[in-house]
Amino acid sequence: MRRLWVAVLAALTVLGMSGPARAQHTVGGRSALAAVTPIVAADQATRSVYVLDAERTRWNAEGPGGGVLWSWRADGRADLADLRPAGSWTNPSEAKLREMDGRRYLLTTASGGLAAVVRYPEGTSYWAADTGSGNAHSIELLPDGNVAVAASKGEYVRLYAASRSTRATEYTQVALAGAHGVHWDPRNELLWALGDRELVALAVGGTPDYPALTVVHRRTLPTRGGHDLAPVLASPGRLWVTTSSAVYQYATSERQFVSYPLQSRISGRSVKSVGDDPVTGQVLVARPEPGNPCVWCTSTLTLYQPDGTRTLLRGGMYKARWWTSYRS
């Protein structure tokens, strides 16, 4: 119980809340209040990242009043023109919120190669790079300002010396077949990465200008096709791990996969992202939707405990997460 209250208080602090679970956001220059943690989604149908009002069951991104609290896209941005977003911003694949030195950032990648850390809500880039044709699939911001990127076709986890400059391209990397997910674990000060067949823990060494990565732990996955990696916010010390056929939780201290509440319902095939709200414990899942024009996307997200759905009209969402920077 004490751990749960610690998690709740930390989440309220990160979201800037006071009193009941109410988070403040800026919408069109005005203040808007949402009674639950918002949801962020990488939408491939519109090449956009949306922060969405989770109290609504349906969102419409095409006009005002549709439940979109904030949006961002690389297309047409002067500060990213040198990275040719028309090609590098193809198929946005990741979106998450992180905080560093009291400022909040959107972290995002696209299969076309763009990886970016974007100031929220300003929308300007802290750091961005075209990582090439390796299919950048996930991204993480480290406490020293450097940025990790996992690329599935490139089969690597890179740690960019992003603290050097807004276009720093210097990096160190380790090989990881089918690298799909990356997550910084502040409790153990480890960078976790998920590949096709294994979960690995990486120690970060060197200096911010010249970082180094060392594999300190490897664990073979119960099933193949590792895809999403995220913290279990209701149970600090655990990670959500998805594969082509199931959704697992991994206990980082015990170094083993463990059972979890509602596992028989949450676990399933082809889950692209999963996570729990640090305030309510509600679980959010994105999985491909039959009939969607994008075969790996969905217009509808699934919620558990309490159960429900959230639909983005004409959407092609790939990953969706709770809009919180809490990392457990």
Tab-separated table of C-alpha atoms in Angstrom:
chain	number	residue	atom	x	y	z
A	1	MET	CA	0.000	0.000	0.000
A	2	ARG	CA	2.825	2.398	0.851
A	3	ARG	CA	4.349	1.826	-2.609
A	4	LEU	CA	1.017	2.625	-4.236
A	5	TRP	CA	0.726	5.945	-2.385
A	6	VAL	CA	4.321	6.807	-3.257
A	7	ALA	CA	3.515	6.149	-6.917
A	8	VAL	CA	0.373	8.285	-6.749
A	9	LEU	CA	2.134	11.201	-5.055
A	10	ALA	CA	5.026	11.048	-7.513
A	11	ALA	CA	2.627	11.031	-10.435
A	12	LEU	CA	0.744	14.034	-9.072
A	13	THR	CA	4.017	15.908	-8.671
A	14	VAL	CA	5.172	15.110	-12.220
A	15	LEU	CA	1.866	16.123	-13.737
A	16	GLY	CA	1.832	19.345	-11.738
A	17	MET	CA	-1.430	18.432	-9.992
A	18	SER	CA	-2.885	19.633	-6.730
A	19	GLY	CA	-5.865	18.015	-5.039
A	20	PRO	CA	-7.738	15.329	-7.006
A	21	ALA	CA	-6.300	13.935	-10.206
A	22	ARG	CA	-6.580	17.005	-12.365
A	23	ALA	CA	-3.867	17.964	-14.864
A	24	GLN	CA	-3.606	21.366	-16.530
A	25	HIS	CA	-2.801	21.707	-20.236
A	26	THR	CA	-2.652	24.543	-22.699
A	27	VAL	CA	-5.104	24.339	-25.584
A	28	GLY	CA	-5.022	27.080	-28.194
A	29	GLY	CA	-3.468	29.492	-25.720
A	30	ARG	CA	-6.117	28.771	-23.078
A	31	SER	CA	-5.951	26.645	-19.939
A	32	ALA	CA	-7.864	23.366	-20.067
A	33	LEU	CA	-8.427	20.903	-17.244
A	34	ALA	CA	-8.568	17.136	-17.700
A	35	ALA	CA	-9.761	15.007	-14.784
A	36	VAL	CA	-7.674	12.004	-15.820
A	37	THR	CA	-4.196	11.529	-17.223
A	38	PRO	CA	-4.258	12.352	-20.959
A	39	ILE	CA	-3.193	9.868	-23.635
A	40	VAL	CA	-0.481	10.483	-26.227
A	41	ALA	CA	-0.633	8.652	-29.539
A	42	ALA	CA	1.575	8.360	-32.621
A	43	ASP	CA	-0.918	8.546	-35.497
A	44	GLN	CA	0.359	7.334	-38.843
A	45	ALA	CA	-2.831	8.316	-40.673
A	46	THR	CA	-2.058	12.018	-40.214
A	47	ARG	CA	1.712	11.844	-39.535
A	48	SER	CA	1.040	13.459	-36.161
A	49	VAL	CA	1.477	13.004	-32.441
A	50	TYR	CA	-1.642	13.842	-30.438
A	51	VAL	CA	-2.139	14.459	-26.730
A	52	LEU	CA	-5.746	13.461	-26.170
A	53	ASP	CA	-8.376	14.033	-23.490
A	54	ALA	CA	-8.817	10.568	-21.949
A	55	GLU	CA	-12.233	11.501	-20.521
A	56	ARG	CA	-13.680	11.452	-24.010
A	57	THR	CA	-14.557	8.174	-25.710
A	58	ARG	CA	-14.195	9.575	-29.234
A	59	TRP	CA	-11.683	12.037	-30.635
A	60	ASN	CA	-11.760	14.022	-33.849
A	61	ALA	CA	-8.470	15.606	-34.883
A	62	GLU	CA	-9.943	17.434	-37.873
A	63	GLY	CA	-11.577	20.308	-36.073
A	64	PRO	CA	-11.793	22.269	-32.799
A	65	GLY	CA	-13.439	20.672	-29.812
A	66	GLY	CA	-12.485	17.165	-30.867
A	67	GLY	CA	-10.611	16.220	-27.727
A	68	VAL	CA	-7.100	17.014	-28.972
A	69	LEU	CA	-5.266	18.877	-26.209
A	70	TRP	CA	-2.016	19.332	-28.158
A	71	SER	CA	-0.510	18.077	-31.399
A	72	TRP	CA	2.850	17.985	-33.102
A	73	ARG	CA	4.237	16.906	-36.448
A	74	ALA	CA	7.638	17.280	-38.068
A	75	ASP	CA	6.234	18.270	-41.439
A	76	GLY	CA	6.666	21.942	-42.258
A	77	ARG	CA	8.780	22.782	-39.220
A	78	ALA	CA	11.590	25.208	-40.088
A	79	ASP	CA	13.767	23.950	-37.224
A	80	LEU	CA	13.702	20.427	-38.735
A	81	ALA	CA	13.918	21.296	-42.436
A	82	ASP	CA	17.538	20.110	-42.663
A	83	LEU	CA	16.431	16.600	-41.642
A	84	ARG	CA	13.998	16.338	-44.590
A	85	PRO	CA	10.909	15.269	-42.638
A	86	ALA	CA	8.964	14.528	-45.822
A	87	GLY	CA	10.937	11.284	-45.859
A	88	SER	CA	12.398	10.892	-42.376
A	89	TRP	CA	9.049	11.467	-40.622
A	90	THR	CA	7.364	8.563	-42.420
A	91	ASN	CA	5.265	6.350	-40.089
A	92	PRO	CA	5.617	7.903	-36.613
A	93	SER	CA	6.312	4.959	-34.311
A	94	GLU	CA	6.853	6.264	-30.767
A	95	ALA	CA	5.553	8.979	-28.458
A	96	LYS	CA	6.232	9.424	-24.751
A	97	LEU	CA	6.634	12.215	-22.197
A	98	ARG	CA	9.822	12.780	-20.232
A	99	GLU	CA	11.050	15.475	-17.847
A	100	MET	CA	14.565	16.839	-17.389
A	101	ASP	CA	15.671	19.760	-15.222
A	102	GLY	CA	12.087	20.802	-14.620
A	103	ARG	CA	11.119	20.875	-18.303
A	104	ARG	CA	8.882	18.457	-20.175
A	105	TYR	CA	9.652	16.883	-23.534
A	106	LEU	CA	7.883	14.803	-26.136
A	107	LEU	CA	10.095	11.929	-27.290
A	108	THR	CA	9.245	10.591	-30.726
A	109	THR	CA	10.617	8.481	-33.567
A	110	ALA	CA	9.501	7.523	-37.045
A	111	SER	CA	10.298	4.508	-39.196
A	112	GLY	CA	11.649	6.883	-41.824
A	113	GLY	CA	14.548	7.632	-39.480
A	114	LEU	CA	13.676	10.813	-37.580
A	115	ALA	CA	14.298	10.772	-33.841
A	116	ALA	CA	13.467	13.881	-31.839
A	117	VAL	CA	13.198	15.281	-28.338
A	118	VAL	CA	10.687	18.124	-28.490
A	119	ARG	CA	10.052	20.808	-25.885
A	120	TYR	CA	6.492	20.649	-24.572
A	121	PRO	CA	4.364	22.625	-25.156
A	122	GLU	CA	6.549	24.924	-27.320
A	123	GLY	CA	7.101	22.262	-29.994
A	124	THR	CA	10.710	23.228	-30.707
A	125	SER	CA	13.399	20.572	-30.771
A	126	TYR	CA	15.934	20.054	-27.974
A	127	TRP	CA	17.659	17.475	-30.184
A	128	ALA	CA	16.850	15.720	-33.442
A	129	ALA	CA	18.602	13.481	-35.947
A	130	ASP	CA	17.942	11.428	-39.036
A	131	THR	CA	19.048	7.984	-37.863
A	132	GLY	CA	18.834	6.483	-41.349
A	133	SER	CA	17.053	3.435	-42.711
A	134	GLY	CA	17.311	1.238	-39.594
A	135	ASN	CA	13.625	1.748	-38.625
A	136	ALA	CA	13.926	3.869	-35.486
A	137	HIS	CA	11.304	2.377	-33.213
A	138	SER	CA	11.751	3.751	-29.705
A	139	ILE	CA	13.585	6.526	-27.891
A	140	GLU	CA	14.608	7.452	-24.353
A	141	LEU	CA	16.004	10.561	-22.651
A	142	LEU	CA	18.729	10.008	-20.049
A	143	PRO	CA	19.294	12.249	-17.004
A	144	ASP	CA	22.477	13.732	-18.537
A	145	GLY	CA	20.602	14.886	-21.635
A	146	ASN	CA	21.792	12.135	-23.963
A	147	VAL	CA	19.321	10.154	-26.047
A	148	ALA	CA	18.980	6.424	-26.682
A	149	VAL	CA	17.362	5.078	-29.865
A	150	ALA	CA	16.392	1.488	-30.687
A	151	ALA	CA	16.205	0.523	-34.374
A	152	SER	CA	14.699	-2.821	-35.407
A	153	LYS	CA	16.131	-3.216	-38.924
A	154	GLY	CA	19.405	-1.590	-37.953
A	155	GLU	CA	19.541	-4.085	-35.056
A	156	TYR	CA	21.130	-1.644	-32.649
A	157	VAL	CA	20.640	0.454	-29.552
A	158	ARG	CA	22.426	3.772	-29.944
A	159	LEU	CA	23.240	6.317	-27.301
A	160	TYR	CA	23.607	9.727	-28.919
A	161	ALA	CA	25.674	12.446	-27.221
A	162	ALA	CA	22.656	14.750	-27.574
A	163	SER	CA	23.805	16.875	-24.650
A	164	ARG	CA	26.505	18.285	-26.946
A	165	SER	CA	24.180	20.117	-29.331
A	166	THR	CA	20.784	20.091	-31.012
A	167	ARG	CA	22.183	18.149	-33.993
A	168	ALA	CA	24.803	16.004	-32.284
A	169	THR	CA	25.381	12.848	-34.338
A	170	GLU	CA	28.137	11.265	-32.239
A	171	TYR	CA	27.005	8.007	-30.665
A	172	THR	CA	28.004	4.680	-29.182
A	173	GLN	CA	25.977	1.565	-29.874
A	174	VAL	CA	25.473	-2.089	-29.055
A	175	ALA	CA	24.050	-4.725	-31.374
A	176	LEU	CA	20.595	-6.088	-30.588
A	177	ALA	CA	18.711	-8.175	-33.138
A	178	GLY	CA	15.267	-6.726	-33.819
A	179	ALA	CA	15.722	-3.838	-31.356
A	180	HIS	CA	12.256	-2.426	-30.703
A	181	GLY	CA	12.103	-0.851	-27.249
A	182	VAL	CA	14.286	1.190	-24.907
A	183	HIS	CA	13.663	2.452	-21.363
A	184	TRP	CA	15.779	4.223	-18.728
A	185	ASP	CA	15.382	2.674	-15.280
A	186	PRO	CA	16.088	5.402	-12.674
A	187	ARG	CA	15.869	2.953	-9.753
A	188	ASN	CA	18.785	0.843	-10.989
A	189	GLU	CA	20.370	3.421	-13.324
A	190	LEU	CA	20.224	0.996	-16.226
A	191	LEU	CA	19.118	1.346	-19.823
A	192	TRP	CA	16.847	-1.576	-20.697
A	193	ALA	CA	16.385	-2.585	-24.317
A	194	LEU	CA	14.101	-5.121	-25.969
A	195	GLY	CA	15.012	-7.125	-29.052
A	196	ASP	CA	13.388	-9.877	-31.055
A	197	ARG	CA	14.525	-12.656	-28.720
A	198	GLU	CA	15.926	-11.031	-25.596
A	199	LEU	CA	15.669	-8.314	-22.991
A	200	VAL	CA	18.986	-6.695	-22.089
A	201	ALA	CA	20.191	-4.283	-19.412
A	202	LEU	CA	22.880	-1.789	-20.382
A	203	ALA	CA	25.162	0.125	-18.040
A	204	VAL	CA	25.975	3.656	-19.192
A	205	GLY	CA	29.583	4.720	-18.748
A	206	GLY	CA	32.055	7.228	-20.131
A	207	THR	CA	31.125	10.904	-20.080
A	208	PRO	CA	28.139	12.780	-21.513
A	209	ASP	CA	30.307	13.892	-24.449
A	210	TYR	CA	31.739	10.407	-24.960
A	211	PRO	CA	29.243	7.881	-23.577
A	212	ALA	CA	29.741	4.125	-23.463
A	213	LEU	CA	27.335	1.175	-23.239
A	214	THR	CA	28.008	-2.210	-21.661
A	215	VAL	CA	25.616	-5.168	-21.562
A	216	VAL	CA	25.320	-6.314	-17.928
A	217	HIS	CA	22.325	-8.648	-18.175
A	218	ARG	CA	20.529	-10.684	-20.826
A	219	ARG	CA	17.242	-12.583	-20.521
A	220	THR	CA	15.736	-14.714	-23.266
A	221	LEU	CA	12.089	-13.854	-23.918
A	222	PRO	CA	9.397	-16.490	-23.255
A	223	THR	CA	8.175	-16.002	-26.842
A	224	ARG	CA	9.711	-14.357	-29.880
A	225	GLY	CA	9.093	-10.990	-31.457
A	226	GLY	CA	9.833	-8.506	-28.659
A	227	HIS	CA	8.086	-5.210	-29.382
A	228	ASP	CA	7.129	-2.815	-26.581
A	229	LEU	CA	8.985	-1.993	-23.382
A	230	ALA	CA	7.582	0.290	-20.666
A	231	PRO	CA	7.616	0.655	-16.875
A	232	VAL	CA	4.847	-0.855	-14.762
A	233	LEU	CA	3.971	2.264	-12.802
A	234	ALA	CA	1.747	0.488	-10.277
A	235	SER	CA	4.579	-1.915	-9.396
A	236	PRO	CA	7.958	-0.139	-9.326
A	237	GLY	CA	10.730	-2.462	-10.403
A	238	ARG	CA	8.674	-4.162	-13.092
A	239	LEU	CA	8.615	-3.713	-16.864
A	240	TRP	CA	5.868	-4.302	-19.388
A	241	VAL	CA	7.217	-6.482	-22.204
A	242	THR	CA	5.215	-7.372	-25.304
A	243	THR	CA	6.046	-9.927	-27.985
A	244	SER	CA	4.312	-11.080	-31.152
A	245	SER	CA	2.071	-13.370	-29.108
A	246	ALA	CA	1.837	-12.138	-25.502
A	247	VAL	CA	2.149	-9.355	-22.911
A	248	TYR	CA	4.433	-10.023	-19.937
A	249	GLN	CA	5.758	-8.306	-16.836
A	250	TYR	CA	9.422	-8.604	-15.907
A	251	ALA	CA	10.696	-8.079	-12.350
A	252	THR	CA	14.059	-6.330	-12.629
A	253	SER	CA	15.280	-7.286	-9.145
A	254	GLU	CA	14.314	-10.948	-9.364
A	255	ARG	CA	15.388	-11.030	-13.018
A	256	GLN	CA	12.406	-13.103	-14.035
A	257	PHE	CA	9.023	-12.860	-15.745
A	258	VAL	CA	6.141	-12.778	-13.257
A	259	SER	CA	2.360	-12.994	-13.282
A	260	TYR	CA	0.218	-9.861	-12.952
A	261	PRO	CA	-3.451	-8.863	-12.455
A	262	LEU	CA	-5.744	-9.372	-15.474
A	263	GLN	CA	-2.962	-11.130	-17.384
A	264	SER	CA	-5.359	-13.503	-19.134
A	265	ARG	CA	-7.287	-10.533	-20.525
A	266	ILE	CA	-4.487	-8.074	-21.249
A	267	SER	CA	-2.068	-10.542	-22.824
A	268	GLY	CA	-2.560	-11.193	-26.524
A	269	ARG	CA	-1.065	-11.072	-29.969
A	270	SER	CA	0.540	-8.097	-31.719
A	271	VAL	CA	0.251	-5.554	-28.881
A	272	LYS	CA	2.126	-2.476	-30.071
A	273	SER	CA	2.122	-0.649	-26.733
A	274	VAL	CA	0.912	-1.145	-23.174
A	275	GLY	CA	1.062	0.888	-19.982
A	276	ASP	CA	-0.743	1.733	-16.749
A	277	ASP	CA	-1.890	5.115	-15.469
A	278	PRO	CA	0.180	6.079	-12.384
A	279	VAL	CA	-2.863	7.728	-10.784
A	280	THR	CA	-5.690	5.232	-11.429
A	281	GLY	CA	-3.874	2.018	-12.409
A	282	GLN	CA	-5.978	1.749	-15.566
A	283	VAL	CA	-4.185	-0.179	-18.312
A	284	LEU	CA	-3.992	1.176	-21.875
A	285	VAL	CA	-3.366	-1.158	-24.827
A	286	ALA	CA	-2.853	-0.461	-28.532
A	287	ARG	CA	-3.166	-3.417	-30.905
A	288	PRO	CA	-3.802	-3.555	-34.665
A	289	GLU	CA	-7.409	-3.240	-35.759
A	290	PRO	CA	-8.813	-5.493	-38.511
A	291	GLY	CA	-9.782	-3.436	-41.535
A	292	ASN	CA	-7.675	-0.387	-40.707
A	293	PRO	CA	-6.014	1.030	-43.866
A	294	CYS	CA	-2.728	0.713	-41.955
A	295	VAL	CA	-2.456	-3.014	-41.200
A	296	TRP	CA	-0.352	-2.463	-38.040
A	297	CYS	CA	-2.438	0.482	-36.739
A	298	THR	CA	-5.718	1.034	-34.962
A	299	SER	CA	-8.361	3.726	-34.564
A	300	THR	CA	-9.476	2.289	-31.207
A	301	LEU	CA	-7.517	1.831	-27.981
A	302	THR	CA	-8.536	-0.646	-25.267
A	303	LEU	CA	-8.667	0.110	-21.541
A	304	TYR	CA	-8.758	-2.304	-18.615
A	305	GLN	CA	-9.780	-1.788	-14.982
A	306	PRO	CA	-12.090	-0.064	-15.589
A	307	ASP	CA	-12.760	-1.434	-19.057
A	308	GLY	CA	-13.457	0.812	-22.008
A	309	THR	CA	-12.346	2.018	-25.414
A	310	ARG	CA	-11.182	5.300	-26.914
A	311	THR	CA	-11.525	5.958	-30.646
A	312	LEU	CA	-9.750	8.447	-32.894
A	313	LEU	CA	-11.998	9.015	-35.894
A	314	ARG	CA	-10.202	7.973	-39.098
A	315	GLY	CA	-7.174	7.252	-36.954
A	316	GLY	CA	-4.176	5.072	-37.630
A	317	MET	CA	-2.566	4.981	-34.194
A	318	TYR	CA	0.525	2.842	-33.778
A	319	LYS	CA	1.544	3.316	-30.131
A	320	ALA	CA	-0.384	5.095	-27.397
A	321	ARG	CA	0.732	5.863	-23.856
A	322	TRP	CA	-0.421	7.718	-20.785
A	323	TRP	CA	0.901	11.269	-20.964
A	324	THR	CA	3.082	11.075	-17.852
A	325	SER	CA	6.812	11.398	-17.331
A	326	TYR	CA	6.811	9.181	-14.261
A	327	ARG	CA	9.176	6.234	-14.841
A	328	SER	CA	8.627	4.257	-11.589
